[in-house]
Coordinates of C-alpha atoms and ligand atoms in Angstrom, one line a residue:
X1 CA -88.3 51.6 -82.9
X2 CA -84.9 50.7 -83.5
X3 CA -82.7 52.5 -86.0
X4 CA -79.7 50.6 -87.8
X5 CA -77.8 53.0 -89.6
X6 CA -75.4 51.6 -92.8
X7 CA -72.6 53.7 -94.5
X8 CA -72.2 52.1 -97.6
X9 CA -69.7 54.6 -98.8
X10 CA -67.0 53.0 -97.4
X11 CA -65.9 48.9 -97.4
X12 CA -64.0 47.2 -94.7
X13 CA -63.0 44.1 -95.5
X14 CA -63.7 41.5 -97.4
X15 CA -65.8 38.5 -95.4
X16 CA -64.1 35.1 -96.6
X17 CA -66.5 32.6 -98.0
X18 CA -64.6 30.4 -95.5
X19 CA -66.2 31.9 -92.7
X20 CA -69.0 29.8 -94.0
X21 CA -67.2 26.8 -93.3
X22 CA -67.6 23.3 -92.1
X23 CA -66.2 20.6 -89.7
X24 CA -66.7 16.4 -90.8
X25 CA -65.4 14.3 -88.5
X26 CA -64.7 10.5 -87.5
X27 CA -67.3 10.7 -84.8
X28 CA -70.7 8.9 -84.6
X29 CA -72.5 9.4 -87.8
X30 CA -70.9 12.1 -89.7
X31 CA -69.2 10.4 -91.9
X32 CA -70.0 7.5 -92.4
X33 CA -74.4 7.3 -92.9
X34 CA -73.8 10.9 -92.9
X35 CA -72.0 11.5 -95.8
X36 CA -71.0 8.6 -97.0
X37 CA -72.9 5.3 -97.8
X38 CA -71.0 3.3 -99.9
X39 CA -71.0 2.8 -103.7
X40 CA -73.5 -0.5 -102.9
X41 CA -75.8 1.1 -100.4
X42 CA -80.0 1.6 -101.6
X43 CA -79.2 5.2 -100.8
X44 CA -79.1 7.2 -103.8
X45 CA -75.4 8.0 -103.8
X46 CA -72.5 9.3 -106.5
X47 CA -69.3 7.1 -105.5
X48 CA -70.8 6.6 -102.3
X49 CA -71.0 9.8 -100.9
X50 CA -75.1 10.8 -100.4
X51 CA -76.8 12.8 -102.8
X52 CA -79.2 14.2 -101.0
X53 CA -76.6 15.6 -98.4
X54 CA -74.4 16.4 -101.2
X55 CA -77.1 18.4 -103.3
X56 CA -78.4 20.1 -100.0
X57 CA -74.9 21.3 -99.2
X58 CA -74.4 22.6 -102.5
X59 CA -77.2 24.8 -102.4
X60 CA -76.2 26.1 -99.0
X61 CA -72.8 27.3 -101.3
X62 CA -70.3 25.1 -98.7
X63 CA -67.1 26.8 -98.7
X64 CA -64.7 24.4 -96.9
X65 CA -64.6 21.2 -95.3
X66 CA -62.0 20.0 -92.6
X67 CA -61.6 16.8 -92.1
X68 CA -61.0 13.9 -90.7
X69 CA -60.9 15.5 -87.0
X70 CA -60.9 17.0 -84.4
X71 CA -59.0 14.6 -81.8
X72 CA -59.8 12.2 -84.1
X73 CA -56.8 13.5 -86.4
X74 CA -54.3 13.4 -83.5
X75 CA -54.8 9.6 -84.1
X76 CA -55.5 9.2 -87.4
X77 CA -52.6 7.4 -89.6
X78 CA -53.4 8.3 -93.4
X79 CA -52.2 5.0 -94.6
X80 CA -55.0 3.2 -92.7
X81 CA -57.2 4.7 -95.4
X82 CA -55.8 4.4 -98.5
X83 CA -55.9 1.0 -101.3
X84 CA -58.0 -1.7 -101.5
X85 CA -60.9 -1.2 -99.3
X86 CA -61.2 -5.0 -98.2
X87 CA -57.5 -5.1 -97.3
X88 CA -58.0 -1.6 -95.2
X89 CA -57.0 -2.0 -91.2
X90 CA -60.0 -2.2 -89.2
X91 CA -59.6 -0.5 -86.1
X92 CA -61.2 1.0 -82.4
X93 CA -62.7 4.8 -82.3
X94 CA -60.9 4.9 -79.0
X95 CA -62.0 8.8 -79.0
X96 CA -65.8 8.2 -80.2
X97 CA -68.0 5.4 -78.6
X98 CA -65.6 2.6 -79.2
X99 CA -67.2 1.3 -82.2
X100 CA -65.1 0.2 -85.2
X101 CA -63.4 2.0 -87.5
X102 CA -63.2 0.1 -91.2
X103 CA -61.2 3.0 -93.1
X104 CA -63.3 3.0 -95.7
X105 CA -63.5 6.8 -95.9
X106 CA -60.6 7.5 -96.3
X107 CA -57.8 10.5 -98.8
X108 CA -59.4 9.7 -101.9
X109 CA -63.0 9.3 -100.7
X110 CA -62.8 12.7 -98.6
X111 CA -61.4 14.8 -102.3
X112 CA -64.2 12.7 -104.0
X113 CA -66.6 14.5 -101.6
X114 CA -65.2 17.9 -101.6
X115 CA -65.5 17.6 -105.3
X116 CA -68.9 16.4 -105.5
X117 CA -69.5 19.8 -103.2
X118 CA -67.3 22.2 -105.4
X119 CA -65.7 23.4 -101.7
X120 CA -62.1 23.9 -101.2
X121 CA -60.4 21.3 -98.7
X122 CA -58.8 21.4 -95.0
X123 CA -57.0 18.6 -93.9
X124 CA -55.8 18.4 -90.3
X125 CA -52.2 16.4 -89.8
X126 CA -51.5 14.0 -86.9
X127 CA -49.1 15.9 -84.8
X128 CA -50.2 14.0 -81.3
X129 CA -49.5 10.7 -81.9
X130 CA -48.3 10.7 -85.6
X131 CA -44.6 11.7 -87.2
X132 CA -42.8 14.5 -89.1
X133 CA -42.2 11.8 -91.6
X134 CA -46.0 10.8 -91.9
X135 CA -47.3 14.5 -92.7
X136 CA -45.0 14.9 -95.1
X137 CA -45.7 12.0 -97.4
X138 CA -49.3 13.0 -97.1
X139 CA -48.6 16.1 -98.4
X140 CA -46.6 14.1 -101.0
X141 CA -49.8 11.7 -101.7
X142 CA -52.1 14.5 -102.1
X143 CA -50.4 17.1 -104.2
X144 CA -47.2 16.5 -106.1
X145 CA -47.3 15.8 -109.7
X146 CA -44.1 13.9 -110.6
X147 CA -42.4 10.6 -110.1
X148 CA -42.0 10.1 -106.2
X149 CA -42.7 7.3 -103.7
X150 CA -46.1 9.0 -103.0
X151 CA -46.9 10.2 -106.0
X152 CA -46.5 6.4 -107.7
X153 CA -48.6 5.1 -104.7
X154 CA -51.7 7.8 -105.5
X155 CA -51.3 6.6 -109.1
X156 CA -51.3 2.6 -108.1
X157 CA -54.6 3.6 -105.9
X158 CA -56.4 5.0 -108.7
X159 CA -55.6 8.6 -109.2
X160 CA -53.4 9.8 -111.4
X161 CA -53.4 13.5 -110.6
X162 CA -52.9 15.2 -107.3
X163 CA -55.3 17.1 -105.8
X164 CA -55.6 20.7 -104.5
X165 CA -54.8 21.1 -100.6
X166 CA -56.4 24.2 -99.9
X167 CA -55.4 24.5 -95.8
X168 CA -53.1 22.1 -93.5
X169 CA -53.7 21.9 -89.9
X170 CA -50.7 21.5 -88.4
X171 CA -52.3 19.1 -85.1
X172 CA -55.8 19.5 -83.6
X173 CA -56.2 20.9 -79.6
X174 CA -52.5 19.9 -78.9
X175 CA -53.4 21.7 -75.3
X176 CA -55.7 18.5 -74.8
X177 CA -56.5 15.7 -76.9
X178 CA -53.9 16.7 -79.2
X179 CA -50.8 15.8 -77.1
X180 CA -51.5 17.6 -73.7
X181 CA -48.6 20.1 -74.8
X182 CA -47.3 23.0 -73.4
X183 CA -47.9 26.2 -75.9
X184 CA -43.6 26.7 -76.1
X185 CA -43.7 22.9 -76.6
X186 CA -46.4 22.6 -78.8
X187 CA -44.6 25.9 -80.8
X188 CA -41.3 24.1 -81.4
X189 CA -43.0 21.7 -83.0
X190 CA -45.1 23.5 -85.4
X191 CA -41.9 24.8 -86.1
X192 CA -40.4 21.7 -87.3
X193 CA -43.8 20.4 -89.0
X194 CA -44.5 22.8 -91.0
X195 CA -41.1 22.7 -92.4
X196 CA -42.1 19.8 -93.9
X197 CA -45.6 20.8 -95.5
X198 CA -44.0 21.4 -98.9
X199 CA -44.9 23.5 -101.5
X200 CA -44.6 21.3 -104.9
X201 CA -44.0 22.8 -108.4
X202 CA -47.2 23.3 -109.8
X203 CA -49.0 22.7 -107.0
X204 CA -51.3 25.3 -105.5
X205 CA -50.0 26.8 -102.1
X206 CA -51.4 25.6 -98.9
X207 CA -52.1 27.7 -96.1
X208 CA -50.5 26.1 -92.7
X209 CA -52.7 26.5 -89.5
X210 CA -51.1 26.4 -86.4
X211 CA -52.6 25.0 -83.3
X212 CA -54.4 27.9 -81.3
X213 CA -56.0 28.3 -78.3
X214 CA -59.1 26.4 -76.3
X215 CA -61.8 29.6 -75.2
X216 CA -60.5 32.5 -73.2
X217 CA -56.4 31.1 -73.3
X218 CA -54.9 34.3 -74.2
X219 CA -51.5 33.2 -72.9
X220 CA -51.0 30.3 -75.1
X221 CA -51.9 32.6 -78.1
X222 CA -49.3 34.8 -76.8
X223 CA -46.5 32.3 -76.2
X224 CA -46.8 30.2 -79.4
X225 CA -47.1 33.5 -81.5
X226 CA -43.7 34.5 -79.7
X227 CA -42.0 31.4 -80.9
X228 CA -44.0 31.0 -84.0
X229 CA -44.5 34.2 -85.1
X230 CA -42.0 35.0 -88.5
X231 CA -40.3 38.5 -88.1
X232 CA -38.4 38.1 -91.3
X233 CA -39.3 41.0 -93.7
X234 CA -40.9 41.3 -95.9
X235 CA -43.6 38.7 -93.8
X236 CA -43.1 34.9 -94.8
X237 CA -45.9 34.2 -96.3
X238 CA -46.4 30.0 -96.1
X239 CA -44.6 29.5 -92.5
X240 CA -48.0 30.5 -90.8
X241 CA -51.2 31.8 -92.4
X242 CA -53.4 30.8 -89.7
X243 CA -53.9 30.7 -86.1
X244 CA -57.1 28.5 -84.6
X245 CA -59.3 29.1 -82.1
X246 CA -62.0 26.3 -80.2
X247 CA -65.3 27.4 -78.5
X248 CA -68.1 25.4 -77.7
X249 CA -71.0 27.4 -76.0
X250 CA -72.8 25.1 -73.5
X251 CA -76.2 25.7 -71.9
X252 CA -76.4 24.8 -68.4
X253 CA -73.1 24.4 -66.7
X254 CA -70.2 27.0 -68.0
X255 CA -67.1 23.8 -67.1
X256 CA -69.3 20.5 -66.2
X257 CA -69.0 18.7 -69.7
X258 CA -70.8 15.7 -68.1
X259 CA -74.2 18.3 -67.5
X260 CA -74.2 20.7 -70.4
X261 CA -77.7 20.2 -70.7
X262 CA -81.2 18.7 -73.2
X263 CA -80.9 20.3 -77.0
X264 CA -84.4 20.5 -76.8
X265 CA -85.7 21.0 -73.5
X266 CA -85.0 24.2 -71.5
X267 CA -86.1 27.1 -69.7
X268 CA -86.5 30.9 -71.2
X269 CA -83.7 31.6 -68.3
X270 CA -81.3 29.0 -70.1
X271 CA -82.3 30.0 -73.8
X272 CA -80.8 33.9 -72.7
X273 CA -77.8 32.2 -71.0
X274 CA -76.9 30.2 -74.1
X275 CA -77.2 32.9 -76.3
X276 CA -75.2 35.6 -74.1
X277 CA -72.8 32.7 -74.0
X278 CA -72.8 32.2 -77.8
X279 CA -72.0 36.2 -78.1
X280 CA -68.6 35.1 -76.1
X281 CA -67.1 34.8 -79.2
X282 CA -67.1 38.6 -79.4
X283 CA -64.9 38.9 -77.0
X284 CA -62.7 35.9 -77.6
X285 CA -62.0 37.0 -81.4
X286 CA -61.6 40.7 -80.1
X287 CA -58.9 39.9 -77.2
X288 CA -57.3 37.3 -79.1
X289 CA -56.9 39.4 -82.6
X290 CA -55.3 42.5 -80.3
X291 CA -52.6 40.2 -79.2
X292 CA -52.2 38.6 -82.9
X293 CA -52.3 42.3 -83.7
X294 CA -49.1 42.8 -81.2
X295 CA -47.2 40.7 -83.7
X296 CA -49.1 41.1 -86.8
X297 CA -50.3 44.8 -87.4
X298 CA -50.8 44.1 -91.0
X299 CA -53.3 41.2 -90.1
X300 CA -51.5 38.4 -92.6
X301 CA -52.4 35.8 -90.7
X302 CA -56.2 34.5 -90.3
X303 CA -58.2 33.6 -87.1
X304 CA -59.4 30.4 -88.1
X305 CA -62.2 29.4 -85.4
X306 CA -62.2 26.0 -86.8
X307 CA -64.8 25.0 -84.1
X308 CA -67.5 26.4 -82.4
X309 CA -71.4 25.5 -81.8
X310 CA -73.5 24.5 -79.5
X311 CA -72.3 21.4 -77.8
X312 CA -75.7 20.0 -75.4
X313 CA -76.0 16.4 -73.6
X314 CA -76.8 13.9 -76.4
X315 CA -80.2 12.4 -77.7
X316 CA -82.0 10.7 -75.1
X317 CA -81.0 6.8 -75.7
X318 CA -78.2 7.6 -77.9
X319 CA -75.0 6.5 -77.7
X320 CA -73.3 9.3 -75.7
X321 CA -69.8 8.9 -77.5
X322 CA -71.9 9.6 -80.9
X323 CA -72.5 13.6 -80.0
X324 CA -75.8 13.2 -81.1
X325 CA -78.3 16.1 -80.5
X326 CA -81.5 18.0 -81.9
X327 CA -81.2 21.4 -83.5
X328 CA -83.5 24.5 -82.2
X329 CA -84.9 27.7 -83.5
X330 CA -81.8 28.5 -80.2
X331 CA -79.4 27.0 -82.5
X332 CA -80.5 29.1 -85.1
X333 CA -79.9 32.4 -82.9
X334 CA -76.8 31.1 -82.0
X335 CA -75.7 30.4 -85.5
X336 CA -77.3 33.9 -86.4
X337 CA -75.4 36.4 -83.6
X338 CA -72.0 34.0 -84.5
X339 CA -72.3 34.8 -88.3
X340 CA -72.6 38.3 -87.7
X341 CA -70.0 38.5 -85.3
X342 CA -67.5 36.6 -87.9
X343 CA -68.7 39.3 -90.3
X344 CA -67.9 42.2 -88.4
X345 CA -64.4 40.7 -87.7
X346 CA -63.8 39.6 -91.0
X347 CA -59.8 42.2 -91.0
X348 CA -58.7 39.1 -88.6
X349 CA -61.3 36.0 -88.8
X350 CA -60.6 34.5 -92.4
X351 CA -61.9 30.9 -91.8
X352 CA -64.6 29.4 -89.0
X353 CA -66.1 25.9 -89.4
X354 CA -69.4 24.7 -87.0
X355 CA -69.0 21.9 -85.6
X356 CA -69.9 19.4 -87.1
X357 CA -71.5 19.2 -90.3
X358 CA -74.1 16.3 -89.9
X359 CA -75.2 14.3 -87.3
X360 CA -72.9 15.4 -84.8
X361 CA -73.2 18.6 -82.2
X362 CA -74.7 21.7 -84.3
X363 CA -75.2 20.1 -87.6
X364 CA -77.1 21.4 -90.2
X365 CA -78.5 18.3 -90.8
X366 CA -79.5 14.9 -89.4
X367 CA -80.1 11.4 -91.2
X368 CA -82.1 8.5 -90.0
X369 CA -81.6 5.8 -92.6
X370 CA -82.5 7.0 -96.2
X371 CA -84.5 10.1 -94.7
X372 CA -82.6 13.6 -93.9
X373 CA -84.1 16.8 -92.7
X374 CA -82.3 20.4 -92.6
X375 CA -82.4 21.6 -89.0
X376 CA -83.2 26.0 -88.3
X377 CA -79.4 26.1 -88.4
X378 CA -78.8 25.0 -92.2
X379 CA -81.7 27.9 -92.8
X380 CA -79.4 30.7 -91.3
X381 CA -76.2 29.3 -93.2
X382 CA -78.6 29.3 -96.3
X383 CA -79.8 32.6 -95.5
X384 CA -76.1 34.1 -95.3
X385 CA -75.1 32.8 -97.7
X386 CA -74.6 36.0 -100.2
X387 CA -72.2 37.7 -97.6
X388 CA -69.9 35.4 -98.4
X389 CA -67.3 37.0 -100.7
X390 CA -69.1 40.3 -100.0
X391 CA -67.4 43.5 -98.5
X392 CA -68.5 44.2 -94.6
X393 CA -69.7 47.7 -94.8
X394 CA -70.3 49.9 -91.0
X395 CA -73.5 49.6 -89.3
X396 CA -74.7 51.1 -86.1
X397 CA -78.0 49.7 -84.1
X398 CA -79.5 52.5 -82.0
X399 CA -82.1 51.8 -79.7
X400 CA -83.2 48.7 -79.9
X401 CA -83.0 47.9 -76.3
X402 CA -81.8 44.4 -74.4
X403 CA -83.0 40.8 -73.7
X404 CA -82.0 38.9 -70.4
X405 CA -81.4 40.0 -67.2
X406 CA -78.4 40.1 -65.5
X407 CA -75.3 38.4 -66.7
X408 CA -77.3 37.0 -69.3
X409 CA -78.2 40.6 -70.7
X410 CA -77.4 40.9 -74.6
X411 CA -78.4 42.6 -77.3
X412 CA -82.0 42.2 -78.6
X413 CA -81.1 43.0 -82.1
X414 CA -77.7 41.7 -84.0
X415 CA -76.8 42.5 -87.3
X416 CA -74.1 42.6 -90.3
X417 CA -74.1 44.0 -93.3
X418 CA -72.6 43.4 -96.7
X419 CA -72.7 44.6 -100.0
X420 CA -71.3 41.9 -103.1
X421 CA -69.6 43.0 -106.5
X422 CA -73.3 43.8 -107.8
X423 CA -73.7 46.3 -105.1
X424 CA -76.5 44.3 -104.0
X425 CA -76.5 44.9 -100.2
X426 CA -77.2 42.0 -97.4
X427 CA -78.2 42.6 -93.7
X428 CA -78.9 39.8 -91.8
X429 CA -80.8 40.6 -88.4
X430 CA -81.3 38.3 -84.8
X431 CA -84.5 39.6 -82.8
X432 CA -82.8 37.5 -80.0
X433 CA -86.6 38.3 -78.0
X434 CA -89.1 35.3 -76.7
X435 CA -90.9 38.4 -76.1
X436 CA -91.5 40.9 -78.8
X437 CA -90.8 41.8 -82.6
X438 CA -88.5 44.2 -83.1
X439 CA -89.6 47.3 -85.6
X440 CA -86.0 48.4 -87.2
X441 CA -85.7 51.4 -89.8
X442 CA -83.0 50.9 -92.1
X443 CA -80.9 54.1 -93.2
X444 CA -78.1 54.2 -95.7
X445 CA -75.8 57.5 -95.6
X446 CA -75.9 57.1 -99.3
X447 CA -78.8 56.8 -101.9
X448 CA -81.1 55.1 -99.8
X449 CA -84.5 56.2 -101.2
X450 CA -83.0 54.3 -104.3
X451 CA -82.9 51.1 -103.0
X452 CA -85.6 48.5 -102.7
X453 CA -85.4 44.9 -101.3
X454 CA -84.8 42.2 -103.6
X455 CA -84.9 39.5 -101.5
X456 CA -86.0 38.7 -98.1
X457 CA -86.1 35.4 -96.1
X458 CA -86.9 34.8 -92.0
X459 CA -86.6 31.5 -89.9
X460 CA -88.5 31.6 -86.9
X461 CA -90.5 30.1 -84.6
X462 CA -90.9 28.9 -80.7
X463 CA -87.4 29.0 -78.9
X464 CA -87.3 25.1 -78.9
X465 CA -88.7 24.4 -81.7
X466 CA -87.4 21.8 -84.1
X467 CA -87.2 19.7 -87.2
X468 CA -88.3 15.7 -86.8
X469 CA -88.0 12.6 -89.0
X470 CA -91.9 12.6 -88.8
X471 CA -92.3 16.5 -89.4
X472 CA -89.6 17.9 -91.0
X473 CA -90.7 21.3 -92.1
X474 CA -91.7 22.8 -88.8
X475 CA -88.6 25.7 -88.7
X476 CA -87.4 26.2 -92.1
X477 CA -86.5 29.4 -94.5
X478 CA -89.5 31.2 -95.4
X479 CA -90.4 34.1 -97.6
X480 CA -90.3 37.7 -95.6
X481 CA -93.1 40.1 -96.4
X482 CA -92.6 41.9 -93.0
X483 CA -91.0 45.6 -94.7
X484 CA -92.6 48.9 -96.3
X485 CA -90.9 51.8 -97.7
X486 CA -90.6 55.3 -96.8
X487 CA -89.6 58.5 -96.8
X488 CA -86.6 58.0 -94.4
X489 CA -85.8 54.5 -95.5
X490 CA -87.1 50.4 -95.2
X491 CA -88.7 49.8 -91.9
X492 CA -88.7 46.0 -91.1
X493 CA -90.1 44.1 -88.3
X494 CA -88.2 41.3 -87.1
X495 CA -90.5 38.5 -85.3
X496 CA -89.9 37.4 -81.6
X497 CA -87.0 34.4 -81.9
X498 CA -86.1 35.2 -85.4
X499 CA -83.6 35.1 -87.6
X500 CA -83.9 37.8 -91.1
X501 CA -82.1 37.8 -94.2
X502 CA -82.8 41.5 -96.2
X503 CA -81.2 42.3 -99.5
X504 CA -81.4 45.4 -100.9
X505 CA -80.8 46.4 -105.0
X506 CA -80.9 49.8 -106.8
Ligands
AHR1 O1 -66.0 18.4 -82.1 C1 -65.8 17.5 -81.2 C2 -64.5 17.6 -80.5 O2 -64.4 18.8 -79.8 C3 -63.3 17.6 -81.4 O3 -62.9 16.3 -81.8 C4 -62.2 18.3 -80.6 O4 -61.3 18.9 -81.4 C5 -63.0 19.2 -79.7 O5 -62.7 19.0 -78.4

């Protein structure tokens, strides 16, 4: 039996709601049918945007949304999408399958939405193929309240106030799609751009993230935080307050994008390699946040893995510039071990978004026409919901053994722990087995015969089992009756391929 032993007399950090964040792009059918219909479509919708996604979204407690790319942003001109709909330039998704692009989500659809979902709002600037000038009189559009070009142009369009601009990415992959830039390059210009992401009276600040690194590039963290990096004491808060980082965890092939293999059907030897890849990000977020730590002891800036996922080969049939693909009880492991890991990092990681929201790589849900379906990953983001805000507290797993063999070896169990302004605590649990459940005794070094479990949820199921248009309840969240109480503490056992939510009240 494995042992996971809490202190819960002292908190480490506080985990950011916006680790719980999300990714929309211009890609396939993630915006538009995904999230947006349009105000005349037969699908119930609220100024176009879907209610059912919306209300689903809600309920999952969605922090953030970044938007409207990805390399998608590196080409986006916000002008395109602003005014009259009818008169709005029609243009190619060079990036994503080549089909048109009619603008018709555009700034004021994409603060509709994030209003509808109560979450705060990331845009990411055009630094590839855009200008200094551009960015700026977005910023302008979006939140000053006064009489300026920008500001009179938001008013002729409809909307008299500005809105809040929660984050700013300053360029998207500007390594690759984003400009094919050198890191000293790419750090001269974040310089000079984020100069010019001003900070209007009244308006709420924004926090500027800078362009960080692709995977395991620890040098162009290094060089762009040596250019980038503000010495001035005290620290300048507002010239950087994040750094990103991109990882996509592919199945078969670790560099062949063109063979990363089905979403849906694989082997038990692929379903450990996957998931010993997805625990990567371990690493990544601990070698990258020691050299952040070189420069910033006091950890001011965040990591902001704004994406990460599973990225397979598309749908069978489907278009494959769409990024279409099913969603697993794997998926949900992933998600599960990727959550925890966040959590356990939360001194450095302040902000991760999946990629992407709907439709569209690791989504937690897809849409065929009027229908929708949640796939096993909107269960674990549902289930993890209540760390967010919550302060990390230590935890140890002892003895619970190891899946996998050989470089696909990980951890049978993974866990985090939490415990929210209520003292309500949270541990959420991965049995990462095909094979076996996983008995665990919990143990708190503090008054833990007082607690009892409040709450307690569990997605599992086969390792490639999945949610369909024609049965779309076959993984989902369901109650967990799996735990007893005794002397020592709350012994739970996790089922094979699982994912467990336990909360625990005085
Ligand atoms: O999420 C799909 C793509 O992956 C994004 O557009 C890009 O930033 C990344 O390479």
């Amino acid at each position: 039996m494995a042992k996971l032993v809490i202190n819960n007399e002292s908190k480490k950090s506080t985990i950011a709601p916006e680790i719980y964040g999300h990714f929309s792009e211009h890609l396939g059918r993630c915006i538009y049918e995904g999230l947006y219909v349009g105000e005349n479509s037969d699908i119930p919708n609220v100024n176009g945007m879907r209610t059912d996604v919306v209300d689903a979204l809600k309920e999952m407690k969605i922090p953030v949304l970044r938007w409207p790319g990805g390399c998608f942003a590196d080409e986006y001109h916000w002008m395109d999408g602003i005014g009259p709909k009818e008169k709005r330039k029609k243009m190619i998704n060079t990036h994503w399958g080549g089909v048109v692009e009619d603008n018709s989500f555009g700034t004021h659809e994409f603060f509709e939405l994030c209003k509808q979902l109560g979450c705060k709002t990331y845009v990411n600037m055009n630094v590839g193929s855009g200008t200094v000038r551009e960015m700026s009189e977005w910023v302008e559009y979006i939140t000053f309240n006064g009489v300026s070009p920008m500001a009179d142009l938001r008013k002729a369009n409809g909307h008299e106030e500005p809105w809040t601009l929660d984050y700013v990415g300053v360029g998207n992959e500007n390594w690759g799609c984003g400009g094919n830039m050198r890191p000293q390059y790419y750090a001269d210009e974040y310089r000079r751009y984020q100069t010019y992401v001003r900070g209007y009276a009244g308006a709420a600040p924004i926090q500027k993230i800078c362009c960080g690194a692709n995977s395991g590039d620890y040098d162009w963290t290094r060089k762009v935080l040596e250019t980038c990096f503000d010495h001035s004491e005290p620290h300048q808060h507002g010239f950087m307050d994040g750094l990103s980082l991109h990882y996509y965890t592919l199945p078969e092939t670790e560099d062949d994008w063109n063979f990363k293999g089905s979403a849906t059907d694989f082997t038990e030897e692929v379903f450990y390699q996957t998931l010993k890849r997805g625990m990567y990000m371990e690493e990544l977020v601990t070698r990258h946040g020691a050299i952040m730590d070189q420069f910033d002891p006091d950890k001011k800036i965040g990591m902001m893995v704004d994406e990460w996922g599973i990225w397979t080969d598309v749908e069978p049939g489907t278009n494959p510039g769409f990024l279409y693909q099913q969603n697993t009880m794997r998926d949900a492991l992933v998600a599960g071990n990727t959550l925890n890991i966040f959590n356990k990092h939360s001194d450095r990681v302040k902000m991760a978004n999946i990629a992407q929201l709907i439709n569209v790589l690791q989504s937690v849900m897809l849409t065929e026409g009027a229908k929708m379906i949640k796939t096993p990953t909107y269960a674990v983001f549902h289930m993890y919901a209540a760390h967010q805000g919550a302060e990390l507290l230590s935890s140890e797993l002892l003895e619970a053994g190891s899946v996998g063999s050989g470089k696909n070896e990980l951890a049978k169990v993974y866990e985090s722990v939490s415990e929210n302004s209520d003292g309500v605590i949270t541990i959420t649990l991965t049995n990462n087995s095909l094979e076996s459940s996983e008995d665990v005794e919990i143990r708190l070094t503090k008054d833990g015969s007082s607690y009892d479990v409040c709450e307690a949820a569990v997605v599992t199921g086969k390792m490639n089992a999945h949610n369909t248009f024609e049965a779309p309840d076959v993984v989902k969240e369901e109650a967990f009756t799996a735990y007893s109480k005794n002397a020592d503490g709350i012994k739970v056992t996790l089922p094979a391929c699982s994912v467990v939510s336990v909360r625990l009240k005085k």
